Amino acid sequence: MRKVLLPSLVIITAALLLIRIFYLQVIDDSFKLKSENNAIKIKYDYPERGYVYDRNGKLLIANQPSYDIMVVPREVKNIDTLEFCRLLDIDKAFFIKRLEKARVYSPMLPSVFLPQLNKLEYAAFQEKIRKFNGFYIQKRSIRDYQVSYGANVFGFITQVNEAIIKSNPYYKPGDLIGKQGIEQSYEEVLRGQKGVKHILRDKFNREIGSYKEGKYDTIAKQGSDITLTIDGDLQEYGELLMTNKWGGIVAIEPKTGEILALVTSPNYDPALLVGRQRSKNYNTLYRDSIAKPLYDRGLLAQYTPGSPFKILTGLIALQEGVISDSTRFVCNHGFSYARGRFMRCHCSGGPVQLHRAIYESCNTFFSSSYIRLINKYNDHGYGVDLWAKHLRSFGLGDFMGYDLPIGVRGNIPTSKIYNRTYAGWKWDGKTIVSNAIGQGEVLMSPLQLANFMATIANRGYYYTPHIIKKIKGGSIDPKFREKHQTTIDRKYFDPIIEGMHAVYGPGGTASGLGVEGIEICGKTGTAENFMVINGKRTKLQDHSIFVAFAPKDNPKIAIAVFVENGYWGKRWAGPIATLMIEKYLKGKITRADFEKRMLQGSLQDQYQKLYPKKHQDSISILNARVKDSLFKVKKRQDSIAGKKPEVKPDTLRKTVP
């Protein structure tokens, strides 16, 4: 047996090697294709990206042709550099720098020399391209924005970098990829599949036909069209209302979790990030660390929620049985606690029940409820963790799983935080009572605020917010159809909703903000605002917050509005929420008094104090955006008044320079 073992192994190994060699040399000729790369030129046929529509079928994003000048450094010989530079309006230093960069990448493989030429630039260069050995034109398609709003929703497309090329073999140098917004989230759906052609060349580098009669060629497949949940008209209106204001608006359809509007301000025209000036414009916006026009406040900003959080405090207190809808606390416009703490209250005072506590926003009632909740158990840490568990059932304190690539967790504190913060100190509900009114360690994004409002509207459940409604030829993620139930019994939502409805009535914090024919339930909010300036924590003007849903029964929209440095809830955020609700439900505006004040109102004096001189370039872009928005405002007002609209002035809205 031992005598035949070694010869058998040798024979079997040799047989396997011969079979593999036969397969590679006779059956599979892909390695032969690679060995012939010097004689084969690969051409890519780039498909159009999928079109993007709003929920009503309105076209938001289409495509337009673009032309990249590609270079193969090894083939660049005997060209008139000055004529080349003159044709493309570049200088010789730029030419040398880009050619050297391409040579470092690979002297034999093509690189992008100059991207995104428009039709006129392409025509001028194409006419003389025969003079410039080593250069050729690669046709692609770039975005053609049909609207000037929604940049934060759309995102943009840009060239892939080396890291992407290494991690994903689909992409080659010069390829475009979606960044931010739906362009990134649905990149594989929108991009389609590029086609490949293998062209055989002779020893003079001339194309002589398809390699292997096109055996290895593939056909380009256009990207799939998608329909967003966004209402384009509502999105545009929200951005107009936020002109000269910073903050965010998020509107959700409660019964589905579909995002109706996702507004961030300040924002920019999406067309700025298309064409040869794209990189310059992006860098200008990116460097602005104060206004942050590229920063989606609706998804990324984390704020203390202020008084809207009292709604959750009330629900949890009801669920845990520490209060009922008839429980009373006496409010003396100020509430004293142990360790010298004091909390002011602006309600009308006296014995306060849950209903009045909501519509008058009584700090005393909700602070007392919170203390009862935390101190109900000997282990106060258990009380805090129980409170946090209820809050997490509303989707708070964690990423929500929506279909946009950016987001924040927010913050829902637990006993671990307080045990560490107050180590060696016997803390209790009084110590952390500011949580009760949304001024403690709790942080939320505007999207989380809107989603918890949708949960209230649904009487205890929500669907994961999402921005995709339909994919042509495909299906959306089934997780967006899964119902998330909170830990609060349905019966406790009714008294809370009644109180929110009374917010718009006499004595309510939003009295006078209502709209005839629409029953709105809402809650005002004011959040303290601190910022580190010159190394010091400085108190700035408070933020204005408002959350609402409508109609009261069978709700169709839930909304959160956050206006930075906006004083108090009723001043800015409240009227904006009312206008957005009426716009969506009625398709028209009857509260012209609100509209005029919101469209013409400005908080720029608050923001200019924060701006250092180094951001002047960004300010000029933002001011041009404001100018464009103000023209739309005037056009809208002229239309309402029956006047003939003016001709639109030149703005930054240029697809290509």
XYZ file of C-alpha atoms in Angstrom:
657
model
C 0.000 0.000 0.000
C 2.829 2.396 0.925
C 4.586 1.623 -2.363
C 1.679 2.804 -4.508
C 0.636 5.850 -2.337
C 3.367 8.258 -3.456
C 3.175 7.411 -7.205
C -0.622 7.723 -7.014
C -0.392 11.212 -5.510
C 2.079 12.271 -8.202
C -0.121 10.938 -10.995
C -3.311 12.536 -9.589
C -1.588 15.917 -9.097
C -0.156 15.841 -12.620
C -3.563 14.953 -14.057
C -5.230 17.863 -12.238
C -2.592 20.274 -13.505
C -2.990 19.047 -17.099
C -6.778 19.425 -16.884
C -6.425 22.975 -15.529
C -3.916 23.924 -18.235
C -6.190 22.492 -20.946
C -9.146 24.493 -19.552
C -7.209 27.760 -19.451
C -5.579 27.404 -22.864
C -8.332 25.776 -24.890
C -11.711 26.287 -23.254
C -11.389 29.567 -21.295
C -9.666 32.293 -23.333
C -10.286 35.147 -20.882
C -6.598 35.112 -19.929
C -5.726 35.334 -23.598
C -7.889 38.441 -23.745
C -5.909 39.978 -20.890
C -2.597 39.097 -22.547
C -3.709 40.931 -25.679
C -4.549 44.177 -23.844
C -1.865 46.046 -25.750
C -3.748 45.345 -28.968
C -7.210 45.837 -27.557
C -8.898 49.076 -26.629
C -11.799 48.914 -24.208
C -14.605 51.416 -24.703
C -17.380 51.946 -22.193
C -20.897 52.951 -23.083
C -22.384 54.804 -20.125
C -26.150 54.597 -19.683
C -28.410 57.383 -18.511
C -29.192 57.380 -14.821
C -32.771 56.728 -13.865
C -35.173 59.666 -13.792
C -36.577 60.881 -10.482
C -40.218 61.897 -9.911
C -42.159 63.229 -6.940
C -45.189 61.462 -5.440
C -47.507 63.221 -7.893
C -45.550 62.224 -10.998
C -43.730 65.530 -11.406
C -40.296 65.157 -13.020
C -37.588 66.351 -10.636
C -34.340 65.071 -12.160
C -33.555 64.190 -15.766
C -30.240 63.869 -17.639
C -28.173 65.844 -20.104
C -25.141 64.815 -22.178
C -21.686 65.509 -20.832
C -18.277 64.936 -22.347
C -15.072 64.056 -20.517
C -11.674 64.475 -22.126
C -9.714 61.296 -21.383
C -5.968 60.869 -21.690
C -3.612 57.912 -22.079
C -0.251 59.480 -21.070
C 1.912 57.020 -23.007
C 0.201 58.009 -26.260
C 0.567 61.799 -25.831
C 3.146 62.736 -28.456
C 3.967 65.792 -30.566
C 0.944 67.931 -29.754
C 0.567 71.711 -29.800
C 0.146 72.351 -26.068
C -0.698 76.034 -26.478
C -3.475 75.340 -28.978
C -4.818 72.574 -26.728
C -4.933 74.914 -23.722
C -6.519 77.707 -25.733
C -9.307 75.428 -26.958
C -10.208 74.356 -23.425
C -9.557 77.675 -21.694
C -6.886 76.281 -19.363
C -3.282 77.306 -18.728
C -0.131 75.306 -19.365
C 0.544 74.747 -15.663
C -2.847 73.107 -15.318
C -2.131 70.960 -18.402
C 1.179 69.731 -16.985
C -0.293 69.050 -13.556
C -3.204 66.976 -14.883
C -1.041 65.031 -17.321
C 1.443 64.195 -14.566
C -1.366 63.076 -12.265
C -2.665 60.759 -15.005
C 0.857 59.397 -15.590
C 1.282 58.621 -11.888
C -1.974 56.665 -11.929
C -0.974 54.726 -15.054
C 0.907 55.683 -18.231
C -1.035 53.058 -20.203
C -4.581 53.330 -18.822
C -7.011 56.168 -19.553
C -7.678 58.864 -16.934
C -10.023 61.812 -16.863
C -8.118 64.907 -17.964
C -11.010 67.383 -17.967
C -14.542 66.410 -16.936
C -18.014 67.543 -17.911
C -17.583 69.670 -21.027
C -20.766 71.205 -22.343
C -21.946 70.880 -25.935
C -20.159 73.995 -27.225
C -16.853 73.061 -25.582
C -17.172 69.520 -26.868
C -17.891 70.660 -30.437
C -14.858 72.968 -30.499
C -12.527 70.276 -29.206
C -13.968 67.435 -31.271
C -13.280 69.398 -34.444
C -9.511 69.300 -33.779
C -9.129 66.164 -31.676
C -7.166 64.439 -34.458
C -4.249 66.779 -33.670
C -3.988 65.607 -30.083
C -2.662 62.070 -29.884
C -3.462 60.336 -26.612
C -6.668 62.272 -25.972
C -10.200 61.140 -26.712
C -13.781 62.007 -25.735
C -15.816 59.857 -23.365
C -19.520 60.620 -23.526
C -21.482 60.376 -20.299
C -24.750 61.726 -18.953
C -24.974 64.088 -16.003
C -27.935 65.354 -14.070
C -30.309 67.966 -15.418
C -32.323 69.320 -12.497
C -35.820 70.356 -13.442
C -36.316 72.175 -10.133
C -34.182 74.488 -8.006
C -35.128 72.937 -4.659
C -34.489 69.664 -2.834
C -30.683 69.589 -3.089
C -30.394 67.901 0.321
C -32.898 65.240 -0.761
C -31.300 64.569 -4.137
C -27.608 64.618 -3.274
C -25.287 64.852 -6.290
C -23.035 62.773 -8.523
C -19.261 63.006 -8.562
C -16.239 61.117 -9.844
C -15.162 57.988 -8.018
C -11.946 58.111 -6.029
C -9.240 55.463 -5.744
C -10.736 53.975 -2.580
C -14.050 53.313 -4.338
C -12.300 51.846 -7.376
C -10.345 49.438 -5.172
C -13.384 48.366 -3.178
C -15.805 47.973 -6.099
C -14.586 46.515 -9.418
C -17.599 47.952 -11.271
C -16.129 51.461 -11.170
C -13.257 52.694 -13.316
C -11.373 56.017 -13.238
C -13.668 58.811 -14.376
C -16.873 56.948 -13.532
C -19.587 58.862 -11.716
C -21.219 57.807 -8.462
C -24.021 59.187 -6.313
C -23.121 61.014 -3.125
C -25.558 61.985 -0.389
C -29.333 61.907 -0.685
C -31.192 59.492 -2.908
C -28.339 59.495 -5.450
C -26.239 57.605 -2.884
C -28.973 55.514 -1.279
C -30.261 54.245 -4.627
C -26.997 54.329 -6.578
C -27.234 50.737 -7.805
C -30.831 51.291 -8.941
C -30.214 54.644 -10.639
C -26.834 54.016 -12.293
C -27.924 51.191 -14.585
C -25.282 48.931 -16.134
C -22.583 50.279 -18.409
C -21.810 48.563 -21.693
C -18.342 47.399 -22.729
C -16.839 47.151 -26.215
C -13.471 45.575 -27.053
C -11.876 47.142 -30.128
C -8.929 45.507 -31.885
C -6.047 47.808 -32.902
C -3.197 47.315 -35.368
C 0.479 48.078 -34.779
C -0.156 51.725 -35.726
C -2.767 51.982 -32.960
C -5.595 52.218 -35.497
C -8.958 50.628 -34.724
C -9.612 47.735 -37.103
C -12.810 46.188 -35.691
C -14.413 44.354 -32.813
C -12.388 41.797 -30.935
C -13.685 38.235 -31.379
C -16.692 39.651 -33.275
C -18.007 41.244 -30.111
C -18.007 38.050 -28.057
C -17.032 39.917 -24.889
C -19.076 43.044 -25.538
C -22.073 43.974 -23.398
C -24.934 46.407 -23.946
C -25.547 49.359 -21.649
C -28.693 49.157 -19.543
C -30.373 52.393 -18.477
C -30.919 53.025 -14.783
C -34.361 52.482 -13.283
C -36.663 55.439 -12.726
C -37.752 56.042 -9.144
C -40.667 57.875 -7.573
C -40.086 59.666 -4.274
C -42.563 60.151 -1.447
C -41.727 63.867 -1.525
C -44.461 66.303 -2.560
C -42.517 68.670 -4.826
C -44.847 71.619 -4.318
C -44.768 71.208 -0.534
C -40.966 70.876 -0.550
C -40.568 74.039 -2.603
C -43.033 75.934 -0.419
C -41.205 74.861 2.730
C -37.893 76.092 1.358
C -39.505 79.428 0.476
C -40.915 79.799 3.987
C -37.434 79.165 5.416
C -35.830 81.918 3.325
C -33.549 84.019 5.569
C -33.993 81.501 8.370
C -31.893 78.539 9.479
C -33.383 75.249 10.571
C -35.426 72.371 9.235
C -38.921 71.178 8.369
C -39.907 67.516 8.230
C -43.389 66.390 7.181
C -44.524 62.745 7.278
C -47.662 60.907 6.225
C -48.551 59.104 9.497
C -50.346 56.097 7.988
C -47.401 55.101 5.781
C -44.236 56.755 7.139
C -43.705 58.440 3.767
C -41.675 61.655 4.008
C -43.644 64.454 2.362
C -41.069 67.218 2.796
C -37.510 67.312 4.089
C -36.397 70.926 4.221
C -33.080 72.249 5.441
C -32.059 75.887 5.483
C -29.831 77.453 4.345
C -29.716 75.329 1.219
C -28.447 75.638 -2.342
C -29.570 75.134 -5.913
C -28.701 71.530 -6.942
C -27.566 72.811 -10.353
C -24.533 74.381 -8.643
C -22.985 70.916 -8.362
C -23.144 70.149 -12.079
C -20.636 71.135 -14.750
C -17.022 72.282 -14.693
C -17.633 74.654 -11.767
C -19.024 71.838 -9.603
C -15.813 71.272 -7.659
C -15.250 74.977 -7.020
C -18.839 75.500 -5.851
C -18.746 72.425 -3.644
C -15.549 73.505 -1.922
C -16.977 76.966 -1.280
C -20.103 75.525 0.342
C -18.135 72.859 2.208
C -15.777 75.354 3.823
C -18.648 77.268 5.432
C -18.530 75.905 8.984
C -21.182 78.315 10.311
C -24.204 78.284 7.979
C -23.336 74.764 6.715
C -25.438 74.762 3.518
C -24.328 71.169 2.802
C -25.460 70.092 6.287
C -28.947 68.589 6.350
C -30.390 69.974 9.555
C -33.496 67.805 9.238
C -31.411 64.625 9.536
C -28.157 65.610 11.218
C -28.903 68.417 13.654
C -29.523 67.395 17.254
C -31.518 69.791 19.403
C -33.071 69.748 22.840
C -36.745 69.255 21.941
C -38.166 71.708 24.471
C -41.873 71.687 25.354
C -43.026 69.178 22.666
C -41.280 66.588 24.811
C -43.887 67.177 27.539
C -46.278 65.107 25.420
C -44.041 62.062 25.894
C -43.579 62.802 29.582
C -47.359 62.812 29.990
C -47.843 59.565 28.043
C -45.222 57.662 30.029
C -46.580 58.979 33.334
C -50.066 57.806 32.334
C -48.784 54.395 31.291
C -46.900 53.903 34.552
C -49.895 54.990 36.607
C -48.222 57.890 38.426
C -50.866 60.298 37.065
C -54.305 60.146 35.490
C -56.103 62.665 33.309
C -57.666 64.063 36.492
C -54.442 64.406 38.506
C -53.802 67.956 39.723
C -50.646 69.822 40.618
C -50.720 73.373 41.947
C -48.637 75.752 39.843
C -47.343 78.964 41.415
C -45.491 80.046 38.245
C -42.340 78.665 39.786
C -41.464 75.285 41.221
C -38.775 74.762 43.870
C -36.761 71.595 44.312
C -34.097 70.267 46.624
C -30.491 71.406 46.157
C -31.552 74.934 45.251
C -33.152 74.108 41.888
C -35.917 76.358 40.604
C -38.028 76.123 37.443
C -40.217 78.933 36.175
C -43.603 78.350 34.564
C -45.599 80.619 32.261
C -49.034 78.992 32.573
C -51.940 80.821 34.275
C -51.270 79.039 37.584
C -53.451 77.368 40.196
C -54.505 73.700 40.201
C -53.586 72.228 36.817
C -54.848 69.001 35.250
C -53.362 67.193 32.252
C -55.621 68.838 29.657
C -54.730 72.403 30.674
C -51.129 71.437 31.331
C -50.794 70.548 27.643
C -52.498 73.545 26.067
C -50.865 76.018 28.487
C -47.548 74.089 28.504
C -47.254 73.919 32.291
C -43.721 73.135 33.451
C -44.901 72.387 36.982
C -47.322 69.637 35.949
C -44.891 67.701 33.794
C -41.943 68.191 36.139
C -43.993 66.837 39.034
C -45.158 63.904 36.886
C -41.576 63.097 35.951
C -40.384 63.181 39.547
C -43.177 60.816 40.548
C -42.194 58.477 37.732
C -38.472 58.344 38.570
C -38.998 58.231 42.331
C -41.704 55.555 42.097
C -39.020 52.940 42.596
C -36.417 52.767 45.366
C -33.879 52.261 42.612
C -34.074 55.572 40.759
C -31.816 54.160 38.064
C -34.490 51.588 37.295
C -37.021 54.409 36.960
C -34.820 56.251 34.464
C -34.185 53.083 32.451
C -37.904 52.328 32.340
C -38.547 55.878 31.116
C -35.824 55.452 28.454
C -37.305 52.124 27.338
C -40.654 53.775 26.648
C -38.952 56.552 24.675
C -36.979 54.109 22.537
C -40.246 52.485 21.497
C -40.979 55.781 19.693
C -37.805 55.363 17.643
C -35.825 57.813 19.765
C -32.206 57.483 20.817
C -31.164 55.396 17.805
C -30.864 55.411 14.031
C -34.317 54.874 12.607
C -33.423 52.766 9.581
C -34.722 55.174 6.948
C -33.398 55.120 3.394
C -31.125 58.156 3.384
C -27.387 57.733 3.970
C -26.948 60.186 6.845
C -28.446 60.541 10.298
C -27.894 60.785 14.038
C -29.035 58.740 17.017
C -30.151 61.635 19.144
C -29.773 60.967 22.852
C -31.980 59.283 25.431
C -30.030 59.171 28.720
C -30.011 56.082 30.940
C -28.991 55.380 34.516
C -25.416 54.653 33.379
C -24.964 58.292 32.400
C -26.289 59.626 35.706
C -24.450 57.082 37.849
C -21.264 58.240 36.179
C -22.142 61.951 36.265
C -23.307 61.932 39.891
C -20.899 59.346 41.229
C -21.003 59.347 45.014
C -24.171 61.469 45.060
C -27.640 60.120 45.770
C -29.437 61.519 42.762
C -33.174 61.208 42.096
C -35.953 62.611 39.889
C -35.410 66.160 41.171
C -31.763 66.065 40.116
C -32.584 65.374 36.469
C -36.027 66.993 36.309
C -35.116 69.190 33.329
C -35.604 66.072 31.180
C -39.328 66.366 31.874
C -39.685 69.480 29.731
C -37.142 68.611 27.032
C -34.307 70.746 28.409
C -32.069 68.059 29.894
C -29.797 65.549 28.200
C -32.459 64.525 25.670
C -31.553 65.314 22.057
C -33.607 64.788 18.889
C -33.309 65.496 15.195
C -36.218 67.229 13.419
C -36.970 63.903 11.692
C -37.308 62.192 15.075
C -39.568 65.014 16.253
C -41.797 64.584 13.195
C -41.853 60.802 13.570
C -42.912 60.903 17.209
C -45.651 63.313 16.173
C -46.761 60.799 13.513
C -46.790 58.154 16.250
C -49.074 60.332 18.394
C -51.334 60.873 15.362
C -51.555 57.084 14.894
C -52.377 56.571 18.587
C -49.318 54.492 19.314
C -47.572 53.116 16.231
C -45.398 54.290 13.362
C -43.798 53.077 10.155
C -40.113 53.667 9.488
C -39.855 57.020 7.679
C -38.732 56.592 4.085
C -38.362 58.610 0.915
C -38.818 55.952 -1.780
C -42.335 55.323 -3.062
C -41.763 53.251 -6.201
C -38.912 51.741 -8.223
C -39.679 51.014 -11.854
C -39.279 47.293 -12.379
C -38.389 46.735 -8.731
C -39.760 46.792 -5.227
C -39.044 48.818 -2.109
C -37.653 47.376 1.104
C -40.430 45.461 2.946
C -39.243 46.906 6.270
C -41.050 50.132 5.344
C -44.333 48.232 5.609
C -43.650 46.917 9.111
C -45.659 48.516 11.913
C -43.721 49.562 15.041
C -45.880 49.541 18.163
C -44.952 51.664 21.173
C -45.083 50.511 24.779
C -47.912 52.959 25.514
C -51.498 51.663 25.541
C -53.758 53.237 22.919
C -56.231 54.542 25.523
C -53.688 57.010 26.899
C -53.304 58.865 23.612
C -56.827 60.267 23.591
C -56.442 62.731 26.517
C -53.068 63.838 25.136
C -54.538 64.489 21.676
C -57.455 66.422 23.168
C -54.967 68.647 24.960
C -52.971 69.169 21.762
C -56.141 70.131 19.926
C -56.874 72.711 22.648
C -53.421 74.252 22.056
C -55.051 76.126 19.144
C -58.022 77.230 21.224
C -58.524 80.143 23.662
C -55.731 80.260 26.212
C -53.626 77.779 24.233
C -50.011 78.514 23.406
C -50.910 78.430 19.681
C -54.172 80.357 19.888
C -54.765 82.268 16.674
C -52.637 79.931 14.553
C -55.519 77.773 13.357
C -57.016 77.369 9.899
C -60.729 77.273 9.228
C -61.916 73.839 8.226
C -58.864 71.946 9.531
C -58.651 70.472 13.028
C -54.977 70.710 13.942
C -53.329 69.223 17.021
C -50.018 70.797 17.933
C -47.490 71.848 20.540
C -45.276 74.906 20.755
C -41.700 74.729 21.955
C -38.804 76.964 22.901
C -35.318 75.480 23.316
C -32.360 77.135 24.981
C -29.487 77.782 22.617
C -25.823 77.775 23.617
C -22.747 78.018 21.429
C -19.034 78.036 22.158
C -17.659 81.394 20.987
C -13.992 82.271 21.573
C -13.728 79.319 23.922
C -16.701 80.359 26.067
C -20.141 78.757 26.290
C -22.374 81.633 25.258
C -26.158 81.897 25.570
C -27.739 82.899 22.260
C -31.306 83.579 21.197
C -33.623 80.600 21.865
C -34.772 78.262 19.091
C -38.389 78.229 17.893
C -40.034 74.770 17.674
C -43.446 73.531 16.654
C -44.880 70.048 16.128
C -48.353 69.226 14.844
C -50.547 66.813 12.923
C -53.827 67.189 11.036
C -56.631 66.472 10.740
C -57.290 65.406 14.311
C -59.145 62.323 13.102
C -57.698 60.298 10.216
C -54.493 62.412 10.140
C -52.763 62.876 6.789
C -49.713 64.927 7.780
C -47.449 65.158 10.812
C -44.864 67.926 10.914
C -41.952 69.289 12.924
C -40.538 72.775 12.340
C -37.314 74.003 13.897
C -36.113 77.598 13.415
C -32.711 78.392 14.897
C -32.522 81.588 16.968
C -36.258 81.988 16.338
C -37.240 83.236 19.829
C -40.293 81.117 20.819
C -42.502 78.489 19.199
C -45.434 80.643 18.194
C -43.339 83.369 16.589
C -41.828 81.521 13.608
C -42.160 77.728 13.750
C -45.897 77.748 14.565
C -47.070 79.844 11.579
C -44.760 77.904 9.236
C -46.272 74.607 10.418
C -49.805 75.967 9.908
C -49.002 77.127 6.374
C -47.388 73.801 5.453
C -50.396 71.858 6.751
C -52.866 74.033 4.855
C -50.762 73.882 1.691
C -50.745 70.086 1.778
C -54.361 69.494 2.773
C -56.051 72.272 0.801
C -53.563 73.044 -1.956
C -54.030 76.750 -1.270
C -53.361 79.306 1.450
C -56.069 81.248 3.270
C -53.846 82.593 6.040
C -52.285 85.258 3.811
C -51.296 87.212 6.919
C -49.048 84.377 8.059
C -47.671 83.811 4.591
C -46.665 87.424 4.079
C -44.930 87.623 7.445
C -43.126 84.283 7.043
C -42.006 84.898 3.453
C -40.759 88.424 4.097
C -39.473 87.861 7.630
C -35.769 87.457 8.265
C -33.485 86.327 11.073
C -30.300 87.266 9.247
C -29.401 89.808 11.912
C -29.138 86.904 14.380
C -26.958 84.841 12.070
C -24.628 87.598 10.854
C -23.267 87.893 14.387
C -21.896 84.374 14.033
C -20.172 84.858 10.667
C -16.397 85.395 10.516
C -14.963 87.162 7.468
C -13.490 83.953 6.040
C -16.948 82.799 4.958
C -17.671 85.703 2.627
C -17.491 83.484 -0.482
C -20.144 81.202 0.908
C -22.233 84.190 1.992
C -22.268 85.450 -1.607
C -23.629 82.095 -2.801
C -26.192 81.981 -0.012
C -27.252 85.564 -0.682
C -27.761 84.715 -4.350
C -29.912 81.782 -3.230
C -31.919 84.131 -0.972
C -32.285 86.584 -3.848
C -33.642 83.795 -6.030
C -36.070 82.727 -3.282
C -37.236 86.288 -2.679
C -38.024 86.636 -6.381
C -40.211 83.521 -6.118
C -41.856 85.040 -3.045
C -42.684 88.246 -4.955
C -43.885 86.248 -7.950
C -46.233 84.286 -5.698
C -47.568 87.436 -4.065
C -48.044 89.157 -7.434
C -49.964 86.118 -8.649
C -52.265 86.276 -5.609
C -52.792 90.010 -6.209
C -53.498 89.459 -9.928
C -50.412 91.367 -11.116
C -48.351 90.467 -14.160
C -45.199 88.626 -12.974
C -41.780 90.171 -13.583
C -39.091 88.557 -15.721
C -36.770 86.468 -13.581
C -33.326 88.068 -13.105
C -30.034 86.247 -13.604
C -29.179 83.987 -10.663
C -26.704 81.264 -9.859
C -28.997 78.683 -11.467
C -26.777 77.548 -14.313
C -26.363 73.918 -15.216
C -23.064 74.591 -16.964
C -20.998 77.807 -16.979
